[in-house]
Short mmCIF file of C-alpha atoms and ligand atoms in Angstrom, two decimals:
data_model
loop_
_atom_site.label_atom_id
_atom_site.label_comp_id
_atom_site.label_asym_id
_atom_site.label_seq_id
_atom_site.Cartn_x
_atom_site.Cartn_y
_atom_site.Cartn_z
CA UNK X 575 -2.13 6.84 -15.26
CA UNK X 576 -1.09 3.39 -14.77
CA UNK X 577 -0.30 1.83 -10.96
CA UNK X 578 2.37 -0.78 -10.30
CA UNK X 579 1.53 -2.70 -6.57
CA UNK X 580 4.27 -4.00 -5.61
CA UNK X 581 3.29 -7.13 -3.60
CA UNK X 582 6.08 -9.41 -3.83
CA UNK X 583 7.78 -9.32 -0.51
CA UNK X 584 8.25 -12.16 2.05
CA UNK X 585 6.61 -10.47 4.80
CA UNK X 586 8.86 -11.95 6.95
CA UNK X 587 7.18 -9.48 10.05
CA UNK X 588 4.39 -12.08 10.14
CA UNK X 589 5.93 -15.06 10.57
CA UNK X 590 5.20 -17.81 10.62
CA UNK X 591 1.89 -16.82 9.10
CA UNK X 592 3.48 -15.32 5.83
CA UNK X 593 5.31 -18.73 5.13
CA UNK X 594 2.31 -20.08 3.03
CA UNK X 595 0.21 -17.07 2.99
CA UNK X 596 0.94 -13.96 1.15
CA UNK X 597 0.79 -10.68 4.08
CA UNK X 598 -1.29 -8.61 0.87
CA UNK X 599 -4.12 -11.19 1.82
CA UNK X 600 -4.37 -10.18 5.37
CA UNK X 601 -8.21 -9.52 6.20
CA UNK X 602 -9.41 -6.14 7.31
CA UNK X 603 -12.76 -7.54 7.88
CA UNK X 604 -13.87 -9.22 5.30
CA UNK X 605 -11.42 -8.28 2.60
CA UNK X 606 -8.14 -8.87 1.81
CA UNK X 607 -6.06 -6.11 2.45
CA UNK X 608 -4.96 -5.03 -1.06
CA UNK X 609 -8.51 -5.13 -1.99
CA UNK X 610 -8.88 -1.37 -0.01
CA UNK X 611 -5.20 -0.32 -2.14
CA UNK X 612 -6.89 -1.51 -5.31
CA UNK X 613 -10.00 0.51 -4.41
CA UNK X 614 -8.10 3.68 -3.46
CA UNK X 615 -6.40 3.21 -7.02
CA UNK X 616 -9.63 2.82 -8.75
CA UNK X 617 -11.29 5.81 -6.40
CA UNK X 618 -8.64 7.90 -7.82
CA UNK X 619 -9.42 7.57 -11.33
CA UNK X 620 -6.69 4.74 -12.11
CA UNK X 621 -8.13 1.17 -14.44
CA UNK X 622 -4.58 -0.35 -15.21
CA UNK X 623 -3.37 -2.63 -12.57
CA UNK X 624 -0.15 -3.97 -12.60
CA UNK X 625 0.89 -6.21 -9.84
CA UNK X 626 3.95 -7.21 -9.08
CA UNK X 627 3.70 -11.24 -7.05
CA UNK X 628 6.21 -13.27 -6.31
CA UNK X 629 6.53 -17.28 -5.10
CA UNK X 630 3.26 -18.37 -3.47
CA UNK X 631 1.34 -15.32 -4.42
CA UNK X 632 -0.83 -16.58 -7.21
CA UNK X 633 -3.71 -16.68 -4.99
CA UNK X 634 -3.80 -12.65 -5.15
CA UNK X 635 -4.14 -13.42 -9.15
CA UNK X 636 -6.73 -15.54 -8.50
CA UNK X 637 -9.09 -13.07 -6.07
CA UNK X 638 -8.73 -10.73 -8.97
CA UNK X 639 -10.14 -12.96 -11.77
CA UNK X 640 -13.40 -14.45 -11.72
CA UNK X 641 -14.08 -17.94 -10.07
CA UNK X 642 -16.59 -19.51 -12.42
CA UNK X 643 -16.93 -22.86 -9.85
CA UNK X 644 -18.28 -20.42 -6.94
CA UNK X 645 -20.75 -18.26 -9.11
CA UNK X 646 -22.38 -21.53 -10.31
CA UNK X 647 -22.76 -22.74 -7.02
CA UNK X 648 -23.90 -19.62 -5.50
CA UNK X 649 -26.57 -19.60 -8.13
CA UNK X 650 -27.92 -22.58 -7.90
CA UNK X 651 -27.91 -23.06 -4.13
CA UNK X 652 -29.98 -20.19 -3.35
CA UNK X 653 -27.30 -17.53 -2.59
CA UNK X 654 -27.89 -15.33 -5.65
CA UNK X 655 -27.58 -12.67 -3.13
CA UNK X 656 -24.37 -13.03 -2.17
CA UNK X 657 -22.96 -13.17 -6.39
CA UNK X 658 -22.09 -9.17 -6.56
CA UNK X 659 -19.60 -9.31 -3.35
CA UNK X 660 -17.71 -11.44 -6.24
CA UNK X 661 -18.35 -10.67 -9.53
CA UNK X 662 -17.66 -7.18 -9.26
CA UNK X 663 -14.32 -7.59 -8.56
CA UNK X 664 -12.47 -8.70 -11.82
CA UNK X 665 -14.26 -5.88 -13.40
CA UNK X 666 -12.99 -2.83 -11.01
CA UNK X 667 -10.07 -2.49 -13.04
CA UNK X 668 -7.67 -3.58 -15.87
CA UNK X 669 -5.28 -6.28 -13.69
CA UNK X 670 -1.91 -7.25 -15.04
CA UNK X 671 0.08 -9.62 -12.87
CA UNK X 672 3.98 -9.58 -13.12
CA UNK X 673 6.40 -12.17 -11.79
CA UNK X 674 9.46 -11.32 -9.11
CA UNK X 675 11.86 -14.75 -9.30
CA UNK X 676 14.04 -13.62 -6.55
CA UNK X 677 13.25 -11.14 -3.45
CA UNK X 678 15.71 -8.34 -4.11
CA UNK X 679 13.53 -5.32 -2.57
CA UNK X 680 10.97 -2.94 -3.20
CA UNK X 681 13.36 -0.90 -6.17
CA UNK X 682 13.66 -4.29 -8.17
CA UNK X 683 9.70 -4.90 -8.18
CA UNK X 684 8.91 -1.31 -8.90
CA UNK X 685 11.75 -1.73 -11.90
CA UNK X 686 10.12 -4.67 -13.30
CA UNK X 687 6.59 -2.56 -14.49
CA UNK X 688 9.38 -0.85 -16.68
CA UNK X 689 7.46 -2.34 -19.81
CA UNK X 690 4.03 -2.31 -18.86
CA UNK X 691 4.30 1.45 -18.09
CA UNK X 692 6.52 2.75 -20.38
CA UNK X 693 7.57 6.26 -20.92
CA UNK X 694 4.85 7.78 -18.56
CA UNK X 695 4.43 9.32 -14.74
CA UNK X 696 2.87 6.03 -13.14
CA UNK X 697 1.73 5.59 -9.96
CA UNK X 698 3.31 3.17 -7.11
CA UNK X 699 1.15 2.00 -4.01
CA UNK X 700 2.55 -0.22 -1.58
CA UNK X 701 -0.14 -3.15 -0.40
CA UNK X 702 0.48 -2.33 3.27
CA UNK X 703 -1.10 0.76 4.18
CA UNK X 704 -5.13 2.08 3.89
CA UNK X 705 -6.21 5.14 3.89
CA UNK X 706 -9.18 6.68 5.22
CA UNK X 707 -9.57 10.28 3.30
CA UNK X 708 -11.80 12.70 2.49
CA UNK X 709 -10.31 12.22 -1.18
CA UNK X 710 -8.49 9.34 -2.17
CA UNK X 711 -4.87 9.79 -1.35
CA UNK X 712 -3.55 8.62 -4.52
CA UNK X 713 -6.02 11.22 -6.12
CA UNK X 714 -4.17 13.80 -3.70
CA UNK X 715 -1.02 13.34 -4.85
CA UNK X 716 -2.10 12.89 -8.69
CA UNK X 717 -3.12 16.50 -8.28
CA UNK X 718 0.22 17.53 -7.17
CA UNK X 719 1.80 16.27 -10.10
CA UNK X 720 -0.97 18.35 -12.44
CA UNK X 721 0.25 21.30 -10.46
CA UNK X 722 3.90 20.90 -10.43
CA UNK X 723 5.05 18.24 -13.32
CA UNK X 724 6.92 17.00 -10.86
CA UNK X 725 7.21 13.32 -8.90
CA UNK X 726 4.89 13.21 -5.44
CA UNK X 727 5.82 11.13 -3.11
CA UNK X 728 3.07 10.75 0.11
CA UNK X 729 4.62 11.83 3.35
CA UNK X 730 3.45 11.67 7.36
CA UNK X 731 4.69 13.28 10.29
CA UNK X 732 5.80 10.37 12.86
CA UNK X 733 8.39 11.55 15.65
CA UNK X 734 11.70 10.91 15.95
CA UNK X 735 11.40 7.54 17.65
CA UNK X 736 9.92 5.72 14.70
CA UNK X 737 12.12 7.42 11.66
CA UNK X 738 14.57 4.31 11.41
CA UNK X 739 11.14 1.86 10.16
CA UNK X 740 10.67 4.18 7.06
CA UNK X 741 12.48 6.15 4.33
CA UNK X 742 12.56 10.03 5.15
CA UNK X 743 12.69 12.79 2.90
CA UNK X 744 14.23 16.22 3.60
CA UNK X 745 13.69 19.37 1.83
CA UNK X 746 11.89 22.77 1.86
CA UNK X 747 8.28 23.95 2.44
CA UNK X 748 6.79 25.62 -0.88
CA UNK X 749 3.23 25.26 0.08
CA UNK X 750 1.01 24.16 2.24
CA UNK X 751 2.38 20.38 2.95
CA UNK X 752 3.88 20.65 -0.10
CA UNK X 753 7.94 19.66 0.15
CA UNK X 754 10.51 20.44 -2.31
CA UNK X 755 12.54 17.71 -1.72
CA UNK X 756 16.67 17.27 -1.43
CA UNK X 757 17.18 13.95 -0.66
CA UNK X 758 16.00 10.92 0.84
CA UNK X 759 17.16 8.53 3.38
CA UNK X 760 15.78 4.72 3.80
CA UNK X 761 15.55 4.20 7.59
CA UNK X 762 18.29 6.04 9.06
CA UNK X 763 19.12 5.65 12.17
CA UNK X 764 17.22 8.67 14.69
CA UNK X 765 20.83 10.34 14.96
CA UNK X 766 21.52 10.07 11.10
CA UNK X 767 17.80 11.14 10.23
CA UNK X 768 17.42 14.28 8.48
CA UNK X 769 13.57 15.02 9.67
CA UNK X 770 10.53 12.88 10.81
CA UNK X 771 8.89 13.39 7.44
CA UNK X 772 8.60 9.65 6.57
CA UNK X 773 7.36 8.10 3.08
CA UNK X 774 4.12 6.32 3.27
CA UNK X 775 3.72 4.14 0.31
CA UNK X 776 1.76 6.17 -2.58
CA UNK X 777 4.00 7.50 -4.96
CA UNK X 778 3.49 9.25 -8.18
CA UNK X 779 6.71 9.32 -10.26
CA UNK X 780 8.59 9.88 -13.36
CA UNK X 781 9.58 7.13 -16.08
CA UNK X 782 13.06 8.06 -15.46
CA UNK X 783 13.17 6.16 -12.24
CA UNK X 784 13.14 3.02 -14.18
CA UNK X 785 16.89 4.15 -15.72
CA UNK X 786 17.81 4.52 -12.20
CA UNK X 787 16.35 1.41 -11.11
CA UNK X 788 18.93 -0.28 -13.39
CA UNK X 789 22.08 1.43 -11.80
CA UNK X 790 21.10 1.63 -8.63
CA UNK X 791 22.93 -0.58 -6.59
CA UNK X 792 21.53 -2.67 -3.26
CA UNK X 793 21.42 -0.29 -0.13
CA UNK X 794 19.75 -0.98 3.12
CA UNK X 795 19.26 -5.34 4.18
CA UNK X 796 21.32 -5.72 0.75
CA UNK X 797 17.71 -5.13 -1.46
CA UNK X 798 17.74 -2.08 -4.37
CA UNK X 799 15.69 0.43 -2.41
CA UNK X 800 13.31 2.31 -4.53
CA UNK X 801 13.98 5.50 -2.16
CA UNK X 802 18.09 4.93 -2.90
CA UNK X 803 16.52 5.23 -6.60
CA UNK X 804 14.44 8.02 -5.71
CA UNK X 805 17.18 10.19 -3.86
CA UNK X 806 19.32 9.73 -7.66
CA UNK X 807 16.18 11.27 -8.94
CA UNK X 808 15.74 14.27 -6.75
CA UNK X 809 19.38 14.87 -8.09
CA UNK X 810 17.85 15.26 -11.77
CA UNK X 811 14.49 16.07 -11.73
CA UNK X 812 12.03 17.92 -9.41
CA UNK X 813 10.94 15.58 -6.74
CA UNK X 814 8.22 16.61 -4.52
CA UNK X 815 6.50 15.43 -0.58
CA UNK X 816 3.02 15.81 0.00
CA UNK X 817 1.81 15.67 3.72
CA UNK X 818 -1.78 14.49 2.27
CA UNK X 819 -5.33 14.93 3.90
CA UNK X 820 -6.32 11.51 5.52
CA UNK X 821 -5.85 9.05 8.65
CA UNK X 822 -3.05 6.18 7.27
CA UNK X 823 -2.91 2.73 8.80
CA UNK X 824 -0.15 0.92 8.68
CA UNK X 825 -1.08 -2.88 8.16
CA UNK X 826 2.58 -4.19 7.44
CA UNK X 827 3.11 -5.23 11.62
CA UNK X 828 0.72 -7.35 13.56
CA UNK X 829 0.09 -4.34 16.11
CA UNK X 830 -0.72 -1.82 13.26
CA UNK X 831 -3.03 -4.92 11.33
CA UNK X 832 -4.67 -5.19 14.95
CA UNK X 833 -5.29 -2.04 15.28
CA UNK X 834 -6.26 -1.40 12.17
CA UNK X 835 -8.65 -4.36 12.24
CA UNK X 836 -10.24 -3.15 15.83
CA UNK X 837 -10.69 0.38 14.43
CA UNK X 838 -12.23 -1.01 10.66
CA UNK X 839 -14.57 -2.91 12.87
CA UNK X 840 -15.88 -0.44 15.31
CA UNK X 841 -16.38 2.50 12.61
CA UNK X 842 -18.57 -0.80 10.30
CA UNK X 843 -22.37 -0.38 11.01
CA UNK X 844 -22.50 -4.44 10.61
CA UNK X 845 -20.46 -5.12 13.72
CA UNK X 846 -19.84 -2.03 14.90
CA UNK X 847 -22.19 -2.16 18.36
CA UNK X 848 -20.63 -5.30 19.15
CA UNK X 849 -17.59 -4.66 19.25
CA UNK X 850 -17.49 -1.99 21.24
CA UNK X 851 -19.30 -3.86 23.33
CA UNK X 852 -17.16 -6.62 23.45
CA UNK X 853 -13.54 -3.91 23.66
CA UNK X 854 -15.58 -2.46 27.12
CA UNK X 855 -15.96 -5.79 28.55
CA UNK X 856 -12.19 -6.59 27.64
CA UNK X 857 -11.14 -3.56 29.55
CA UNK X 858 -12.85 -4.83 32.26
CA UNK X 859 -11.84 -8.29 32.07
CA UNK X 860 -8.11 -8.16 30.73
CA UNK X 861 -6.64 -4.87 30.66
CA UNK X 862 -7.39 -3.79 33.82
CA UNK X 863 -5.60 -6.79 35.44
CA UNK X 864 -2.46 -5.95 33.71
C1 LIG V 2390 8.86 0.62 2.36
C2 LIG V 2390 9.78 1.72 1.83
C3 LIG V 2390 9.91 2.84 2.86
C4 LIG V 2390 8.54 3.35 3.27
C5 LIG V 2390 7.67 2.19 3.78
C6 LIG V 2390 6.23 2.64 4.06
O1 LIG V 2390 9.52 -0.04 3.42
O2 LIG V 2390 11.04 1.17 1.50
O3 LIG V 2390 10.68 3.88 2.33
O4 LIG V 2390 8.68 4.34 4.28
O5 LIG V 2390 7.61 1.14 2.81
O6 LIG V 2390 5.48 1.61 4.62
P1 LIG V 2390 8.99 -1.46 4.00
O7 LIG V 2390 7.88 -1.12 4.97
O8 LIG V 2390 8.50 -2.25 2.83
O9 LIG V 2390 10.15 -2.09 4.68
#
C-alpha cells in the first residue's frame, strides 16, 4: 500500500512562524515532526512515500534525500558517530515529492497522488498528529480494511466542546470501535454535530475517492474538503471508523505542539530527569503565582 502525506498547507495557526518555515518541520525534540508520520508509515509496513509540498516546502524534500556536503564533513571532522542519525533517513522508504501550485485544501492535495497511486486502496496520513501505540496506527486501520474491504478512516472520542475543529463521522457500532459509517461532517458547529466521533488524520481509502475528488466542489473556508469527498463515498461504497488503540497528539496548534513537546521530552531517557526537574521548579516559580 502506497501513502500520500499531504503537507502542503499554510499553517496559518503558527503564524508568523509558518511564513518561511513549513509547520511539517516543527521539532518534537530533535526531529521534525513528519519524521514520526513517516516512521509510523514505514512501522506499518508502507515503502512508497508520496508527499504532497507546496511553496516554500522544498526543505522537507531535502531532509528526505541525502546531504552529501554534511556526511563529508562529519567524516572527516571526527563525528563519524553522529553519520547514521542521517544517512538512514533517505533509505527508510521510497519518497516521491508532488507539487500543490495553489492552497485549495486538504481534498485537492489528497486528489493530486491520483497518478502515483492509481487504481489501489492507499493510505492518507496527515503531518500533524503522532501517535504513540502499542501497534502502529496506520497498521491498525490497514487491518480493518483486510477484514472488511472497506475504507477506514481513524476516529477519537473528544467531547462536544471541541467537535467544530475536526470532521465527524456518524454511523453505527458493528464491532468493537468499529463504525459503519453514514456520513460525515467537516467541523460542524456543536449544535449541527452529529456525534463527538472526530477524524484524526490516518485514513485508509478506496481509489474511487479520487473520481470524487474531481466533482467535489469547495465546502468549509472555500477549500475541497477531503471529508465533503469522503461523505460522497460513504454514499457508494462501505466506509468504515475505527476508534484505534493508542494516545494521539495533536501537533497542528502551538498548545497541542507544547504539549506534545513537554510530554516527548519527559517520557526520553536523554532528557527526561531534567525536565521534570526543571517542570517542578516551574510550578514553583510560575504557575503557582498565577
Ligand atoms: C483536517 C481534516 C479534518 C480532521 C483534521 C484532523 O483538518 O479536514 O477532518 O479532523 O484534519 O487533524 P485540519 O486540521 O487540517 O484543518
Amino acid at each position: 500500500m502506497k501513502v500520500v502525506i499531504p503537507a502542503a498547507g499554510l499553517g496559518t495557526r503558527f503564524l508568523p512562524l509558518t511564513k518561511a518555515s513549513p509547520k511539517e518541520m516543527m521539532p518534537i525534540i530533535d526531529r521534525p515532526t513528519i519524521h514520526y508520520v513517516v516512521e509510523e508509515a514505514v512501522e506499518s509496513g508502507v515503502d512508497d512515500i508520496l508527499i504532497v509540498i507546496g511553496k516554500g516546502k522544498h526543505i522537507i524534500e531535502d531532509y528526505f534525500d541525502r546531504s552529501w556536503e554534511l556526511e563529508n564533513h562529519l567524516s572527516i571532522n571526527g563525528k563519524r558517530a553522529l553519520l547514521p542519525l542521517i544517512t538512514k533517513i533517505p533509505d527508510m522508504a521510497s519518497f516521491h515529492f508532488i507539487r500543490q501550485n495553489s492552497p485549495k485544501g486538504l481534498g485537492d492535495a489528497v486528489g493530486l497522488g491520483r497518478d502515483h497511486v492509481g487504481n489501489e486502496f492507499f493510505a492518507v496520513m496527515l503531518g500533524d498528529n503522532i501517535t504513540v501505540s502499542p501497534v502502529p496506527v496506520l497498521k491498525q486501520l490497514m487491518d480493518v480494511h483486510e477484514r472488511t474491504g472497506g475504507s477506514v478512516i481513524g476516529v477519537e472520542r473528544v467531547g462536544q466542546d471541541r467537535v467544530s475543529q475536526y470532521g465527524i463521522v456518524s454511523g453505527r457500532m458493528v464491532g468493537n470501535g468499529l463504525i459503519k459509517v453514514d456520513s460525515l461532517v467537516e467541523k460542524p458547529s456543536i449544535e449541527e454535530a452529529p456525534s463527538d466521533i472526530a477524524i484524526t488524520g490516518t485514513y485508509v481509502l478506496s481509489p474511487t475517492i479520487f473520481k470524487l475528488l474531481k466533482s467535489t466542489a469547495p465546502g468549509k473556508h472555500g477549500e475541497i474538503q477531503l471529508t465533503d469527498a469522503l461523505n460522497e463515498l460513504a454514499q457508494q461504497e462501505d466506509v468504515y471508523a475505527y476508534e484505534f488503540e493508542g494516545h494521539r497528539y495533536d501537533v497542528g496548534d502551538v498548545t497541542g505542539w507544547l504539549k506534545t513537546q513537554i510530554e516527548f521530552a519527559v517520557a526520553d531517557p536523554r532528557y527526561g530527569d531534567d525536565i521534570c526537574k526543571f517542570i517542578t521548579e516551574v510550578i514553583d516559580r510560575k504557575c503557582k503565582e498565577r
